[in-house]
Tab-separated table of C-alpha atoms in Angstrom:
chain	number	residue	atom	x	y	z
A	196	MET	CA	9.190	-21.122	25.401
A	197	GLU	CA	7.443	-18.201	25.972
A	198	LYS	CA	8.681	-16.528	23.039
A	199	MET	CA	8.018	-19.261	20.727
A	200	GLU	CA	4.160	-19.354	22.189
A	201	ALA	CA	4.122	-15.621	21.695
A	202	GLU	CA	4.932	-15.870	18.131
A	203	GLU	CA	2.763	-18.835	17.571
A	204	ALA	CA	-0.205	-16.747	19.276
A	205	LYS	CA	0.804	-13.840	16.920
A	206	GLU	CA	0.788	-16.142	13.891
A	207	GLU	CA	-2.754	-17.448	14.968
A	208	THR	CA	-4.095	-14.135	15.190
A	209	GLY	CA	-2.718	-12.984	12.147
A	210	THR	CA	-4.240	-16.180	10.527
A	211	SER	CA	-7.859	-15.562	12.017
A	212	PHE	CA	-7.816	-12.142	11.182
A	213	LEU	CA	-7.183	-12.925	7.394
A	214	TYR	CA	-9.861	-15.780	7.597
A	215	GLN	CA	-12.224	-13.314	9.141
A	216	MET	CA	-11.523	-10.681	6.068
A	217	ARG	CA	-11.924	-13.719	3.386
A	218	LYS	CA	-15.097	-14.807	5.258
A	219	GLU	CA	-16.522	-10.928	5.075
A	220	LYS	CA	-15.392	-10.782	1.545
A	221	MET	CA	-17.221	-13.944	0.528
A	222	GLU	CA	-20.293	-12.697	2.496
A	223	GLU	CA	-20.028	-9.525	0.441
A	224	ASP	CA	-20.012	-11.384	-2.957
A	225	VAL	CA	-23.120	-13.455	-1.938
A	226	LYS	CA	-25.192	-10.644	-0.982
A	227	VAL	CA	-27.352	-9.659	-3.969
A	228	VAL	CA	-29.905	-7.022	-4.795
A	229	LEU	CA	-33.484	-7.883	-4.904
A	230	GLN	CA	-35.687	-7.713	-7.978
A	231	GLN	CA	-39.623	-8.460	-8.154
A	232	LEU	CA	-41.214	-9.264	-11.324
A	233	THR	CA	-44.903	-8.842	-12.317
A	234	MET	CA	-46.115	-10.941	-15.295
A	235	VAL	CA	-49.212	-11.820	-16.837
A	236	ALA	CA	-50.293	-14.264	-19.324
A	237	GLN	CA	-53.028	-16.107	-21.458
A	238	VAL	CA	-53.752	-19.473	-20.424
A	239	PRO	CA	-56.291	-22.020	-21.573
A	240	SER	CA	-59.635	-22.271	-20.089
A	241	ASP	CA	-59.409	-26.282	-19.349
A	242	ALA	CA	-59.312	-26.874	-15.688
A	243	ALA	CA	-56.858	-29.656	-15.631
A	244	ASP	CA	-54.575	-27.968	-18.222
A	245	ARG	CA	-54.273	-25.196	-15.445
A	246	THR	CA	-53.575	-27.346	-12.619
A	247	GLU	CA	-51.012	-28.863	-14.745
A	248	LEU	CA	-49.416	-25.428	-15.445
A	249	GLY	CA	-49.485	-24.849	-11.992
A	250	ALA	CA	-47.227	-27.590	-11.173
A	251	ARG	CA	-45.063	-27.268	-14.166
A	252	TYR	CA	-44.234	-23.606	-12.679
A	253	GLU	CA	-43.329	-25.290	-9.481
A	254	ASN	CA	-41.253	-27.775	-10.838
A	255	LEU	CA	-39.253	-24.856	-12.892
A	256	ILE	CA	-39.024	-22.732	-9.681
A	257	THR	CA	-37.640	-25.864	-7.701
A	258	GLN	CA	-34.901	-26.731	-10.556
A	259	LEU	CA	-33.701	-23.151	-10.490
A	260	THR	CA	-33.234	-22.785	-6.697
A	261	LYS	CA	-31.412	-26.233	-6.712
A	262	GLN	CA	-29.239	-25.289	-9.293
A	263	HIS	CA	-28.270	-21.835	-8.248
A	264	ARG	CA	-27.973	-22.374	-4.635
A	265	LEU	CA	-25.591	-19.175	-4.135
A	266	GLY	CA	-27.125	-16.268	-3.413
A	267	CYS	CA	-30.997	-15.584	-2.506
A	268	GLY	CA	-33.601	-18.043	-3.383
A	269	ILE	CA	-36.979	-17.382	-5.324
A	270	THR	CA	-40.038	-16.219	-3.567
A	271	GLY	CA	-43.314	-14.762	-5.045
A	272	LEU	CA	-46.975	-16.228	-6.185
A	273	LEU	CA	-48.668	-17.650	-9.084
A	274	LEU	CA	-52.447	-16.904	-9.370
A	275	ILE	CA	-54.089	-18.860	-12.169
A	276	TYR	CA	-57.369	-17.417	-13.166
A	277	PRO	CA	-59.973	-19.455	-15.503
A	278	THR	CA	-58.551	-17.314	-18.680
A	279	CYS	CA	-55.133	-15.628	-17.620
A	280	LEU	CA	-52.467	-15.671	-14.767
A	281	LEU	CA	-50.746	-13.159	-12.492
A	282	HIS	CA	-47.378	-14.275	-11.537
A	283	ILE	CA	-45.196	-12.179	-8.977
A	284	ILE	CA	-41.550	-13.283	-8.721
A	285	GLU	CA	-38.542	-12.013	-6.154
A	286	ALA	CA	-35.396	-13.396	-6.799
A	287	SER	CA	-31.888	-12.103	-7.819
A	288	GLU	CA	-31.180	-10.107	-11.123
A	289	TYR	CA	-29.514	-13.419	-12.223
A	290	LEU	CA	-32.243	-15.738	-11.159
A	291	LEU	CA	-35.091	-13.751	-12.944
A	292	ASP	CA	-32.983	-14.025	-16.031
A	293	CYS	CA	-32.874	-17.376	-15.651
A	294	PHE	CA	-36.275	-17.822	-15.175
A	295	LEU	CA	-37.251	-15.806	-18.128
A	296	ASN	CA	-35.129	-17.684	-20.342
A	297	GLU	CA	-36.791	-21.145	-19.283
A	298	LEU	CA	-39.799	-19.498	-19.761
A	299	ARG	CA	-39.135	-18.463	-23.104
A	300	ALA	CA	-37.628	-22.262	-23.782
A	301	MET	CA	-41.075	-23.828	-22.323
A	302	GLN	CA	-43.331	-21.666	-24.668
A	303	GLU	CA	-41.455	-22.790	-27.585
A	304	GLN	CA	-42.322	-26.340	-26.635
A	305	PRO	CA	-45.251	-28.036	-28.774
A	306	ASP	CA	-47.181	-28.801	-25.599
A	307	CYS	CA	-46.842	-25.588	-23.956
A	308	LYS	CA	-50.009	-24.406	-22.128
A	309	LEU	CA	-48.732	-20.851	-21.658
A	310	LEU	CA	-49.993	-18.586	-24.499
A	311	GLU	CA	-49.448	-14.514	-25.047
A	312	ALA	CA	-47.513	-13.024	-21.854
A	313	LYS	CA	-46.559	-9.587	-21.158
A	314	VAL	CA	-44.094	-8.255	-18.514
A	315	ALA	CA	-46.071	-5.999	-16.599
A	316	PHE	CA	-43.522	-4.390	-14.118
A	317	MET	CA	-40.216	-4.864	-12.826
A	318	TRP	CA	-39.069	-3.389	-9.608
A	319	HIS	CA	-35.392	-3.102	-9.022
A	320	SER	CA	-33.552	-2.843	-5.745
A	321	LEU	CA	-36.601	-4.172	-3.493
A	322	GLU	CA	-35.985	-3.397	0.067
A	323	GLY	CA	-37.187	-6.802	1.323
A	324	ARG	CA	-39.070	-9.889	0.249
A	325	GLN	CA	-43.036	-9.290	0.324
A	326	PHE	CA	-43.323	-13.025	0.008
A	327	GLN	CA	-41.933	-15.570	2.657
A	328	GLN	CA	-42.163	-18.160	-0.013
A	329	TRP	CA	-43.373	-18.935	-3.693
A	330	SER	CA	-46.715	-20.520	-4.389
A	331	TYR	CA	-49.281	-20.937	-6.498
A	332	LYS	CA	-53.169	-20.977	-6.406
A	333	VAL	CA	-55.696	-22.064	-9.175
A	334	LEU	CA	-58.574	-19.920	-9.096
A	335	THR	CA	-61.821	-21.632	-9.554
A	336	ALA	CA	-64.551	-20.209	-12.152
A	337	ASP	CA	-66.982	-19.706	-9.209
A	338	GLN	CA	-64.427	-17.591	-7.147
A	339	ILE	CA	-64.766	-15.216	-10.106
A	340	ASN	CA	-68.086	-15.302	-11.147
A	341	GLN	CA	-69.483	-14.782	-7.725
A	342	ASN	CA	-67.325	-12.090	-7.200
A	343	LEU	CA	-69.505	-8.792	-7.351
A	344	LEU	CA	-66.892	-6.505	-7.830
A	345	PHE	CA	-65.794	-8.257	-10.921
A	346	THR	CA	-69.199	-8.586	-12.447
A	347	THR	CA	-69.804	-4.897	-12.096
A	348	LEU	CA	-66.645	-3.774	-13.431
A	349	GLU	CA	-67.044	-1.325	-16.310
A	350	LYS	CA	-64.703	-1.606	-19.169
A	351	VAL	CA	-63.135	1.795	-19.092
A	352	GLU	CA	-60.408	2.708	-21.487
A	353	GLU	CA	-57.375	3.614	-19.501
A	354	SER	CA	-53.492	4.243	-19.951
A	355	VAL	CA	-51.164	1.211	-19.494
A	356	GLU	CA	-49.550	3.029	-16.525
A	357	THR	CA	-53.047	3.531	-14.822
A	358	VAL	CA	-53.906	-0.028	-15.344
A	359	VAL	CA	-50.473	-1.314	-14.174
A	360	CYS	CA	-50.915	0.757	-10.954
A	361	ARG	CA	-54.106	-0.713	-10.461
A	362	VAL	CA	-52.805	-4.259	-10.493
A	363	LEU	CA	-49.981	-3.335	-8.116
A	364	THR	CA	-51.919	-1.277	-5.558
A	365	GLN	CA	-54.118	-4.634	-5.022
A	366	LEU	CA	-51.082	-6.504	-4.782
A	367	GLN	CA	-50.264	-4.249	-1.999
A	368	GLU	CA	-53.370	-4.830	-0.317
A	369	LEU	CA	-52.352	-8.526	-0.062
A	370	VAL	CA	-49.112	-7.945	1.006
A	371	MET	CA	-50.163	-5.941	3.747
A	372	HIS	CA	-52.757	-8.811	4.924
A	373	LEU	CA	-49.675	-11.481	4.480
A	374	LYS	CA	-47.478	-9.320	7.045
A	375	THR	CA	-50.063	-9.917	9.900
A	376	SER	CA	-50.809	-13.477	9.248
A	377	LYS	CA	-49.291	-16.795	9.124
A	378	GLU	CA	-51.428	-18.234	6.777
A	379	LEU	CA	-50.069	-18.675	2.950
A	380	PRO	CA	-51.281	-16.068	0.096
A	381	GLY	CA	-53.860	-18.759	-1.471
A	382	ALA	CA	-55.985	-19.270	2.067
A	383	ILE	CA	-56.188	-15.635	2.629
A	384	LEU	CA	-57.539	-15.048	-0.968
A	385	ASP	CA	-60.264	-17.650	-0.299
A	386	ASN	CA	-61.348	-15.695	2.733
A	387	LYS	CA	-60.800	-12.456	1.124
A	388	PRO	CA	-61.703	-12.706	-2.457
A	389	GLU	CA	-61.947	-8.991	-2.883
A	390	LEU	CA	-58.045	-8.911	-2.560
A	391	LEU	CA	-57.972	-10.467	-6.185
A	392	ASN	CA	-57.187	-8.599	-9.162
A	393	PRO	CA	-60.090	-8.664	-11.637
A	394	PRO	CA	-59.413	-10.867	-14.565
A	395	ALA	CA	-60.674	-8.411	-17.029
A	396	VAL	CA	-58.154	-5.681	-15.957
A	397	LEU	CA	-55.134	-8.448	-16.271
A	398	GLU	CA	-56.436	-9.119	-19.747
A	399	GLN	CA	-56.292	-5.249	-20.599
A	400	LEU	CA	-52.267	-5.485	-20.030
A	401	LEU	CA	-52.307	-8.490	-22.594
A	402	ASP	CA	-53.417	-6.229	-25.234
A	403	ARG	CA	-51.275	-3.454	-24.793
A	404	ASP	CA	-48.554	-3.361	-27.362
A	405	GLU	CA	-46.380	-0.806	-24.437
A	406	LEU	CA	-45.644	-3.889	-22.623
A	407	LEU	CA	-43.250	-6.204	-23.345
A	408	SER	CA	-43.025	-9.887	-24.071
A	409	PRO	CA	-40.526	-12.114	-21.994
A	410	GLN	CA	-38.826	-12.851	-25.090
A	411	GLN	CA	-38.683	-8.742	-26.099
A	412	TYR	CA	-37.840	-8.111	-22.303
A	413	LEU	CA	-34.684	-10.105	-22.681
A	414	GLN	CA	-33.762	-8.978	-25.901
A	415	MET	CA	-33.663	-5.684	-24.683
A	416	TYR	CA	-31.774	-6.733	-21.297
A	417	HIS	CA	-28.906	-8.392	-23.357
A	418	SER	CA	-28.587	-5.999	-26.046
A	419	PRO	CA	-25.858	-3.336	-25.824
A	420	LEU	CA	-26.612	0.292	-25.253
A	421	ASN	CA	-26.244	2.099	-28.541
A	422	ILE	CA	-23.742	5.016	-28.004
A	423	CYS	CA	-23.448	7.801	-30.424
A	424	ILE	CA	-19.618	8.106	-30.972
A	425	ASP	CA	-20.155	11.567	-31.982
A	426	PHE	CA	-21.525	12.685	-28.981
A	427	GLY	CA	-19.337	15.165	-26.893
A	428	GLN	CA	-17.361	15.870	-30.068
A	429	VAL	CA	-16.617	19.354	-30.934
A	430	ASN	CA	-16.071	20.536	-34.483
A	431	LEU	CA	-13.238	23.015	-34.255
A	432	ARG	CA	-14.191	24.627	-37.899
A	433	SER	CA	-17.592	26.068	-36.081
A	434	PHE	CA	-15.659	28.515	-34.006
A	435	PHE	CA	-14.164	29.982	-37.129
């Protein structure tokens, strides 16, 4: 009897060990590498259209999250200015690919409210989320016109790298405030409008040919590498 119980305990221990191994393997499989996409786009100036655009983006993010439950979700911030938008999205590489594909399909629809768009920056291997959830905010004309930093901004010809760094630096200022506050980004920006990126700076990025559109980015992402098959081959006749 004792021998039988010992064998059953041994078998149970072995089963538990295998179960734990499989569980750890599954947990490793669902671990994903976070990436952050920063995108700018041109939008209509009509306030009603901008509110509708925000709701449309929110619906898209919700659908993607429900369809792809495995792995990490989507966090970030969408700021809709009177003439343009700034969108920061944190997700896995696969979810960002899905988002850009859906965005491309949305742009092809006749009633699309989103015009020209450019991928400003893609941050690979993000150590941690900078935003706890995804949210959007429609900025009013008063919030822009009453900001002295925007009205006194002089137009200076700068490199695309400099302009992108300016945008990212301003976003990091907002992130630092988020770490010490429980408020949503929109509420913080209401109290500290100086944390906003000037729309004139974002519009500069829309005019830069160095930046890729979402369609161009997807095409480059899915295209195979052009590898020269002659690389590394040696012509023996050159030695004689």
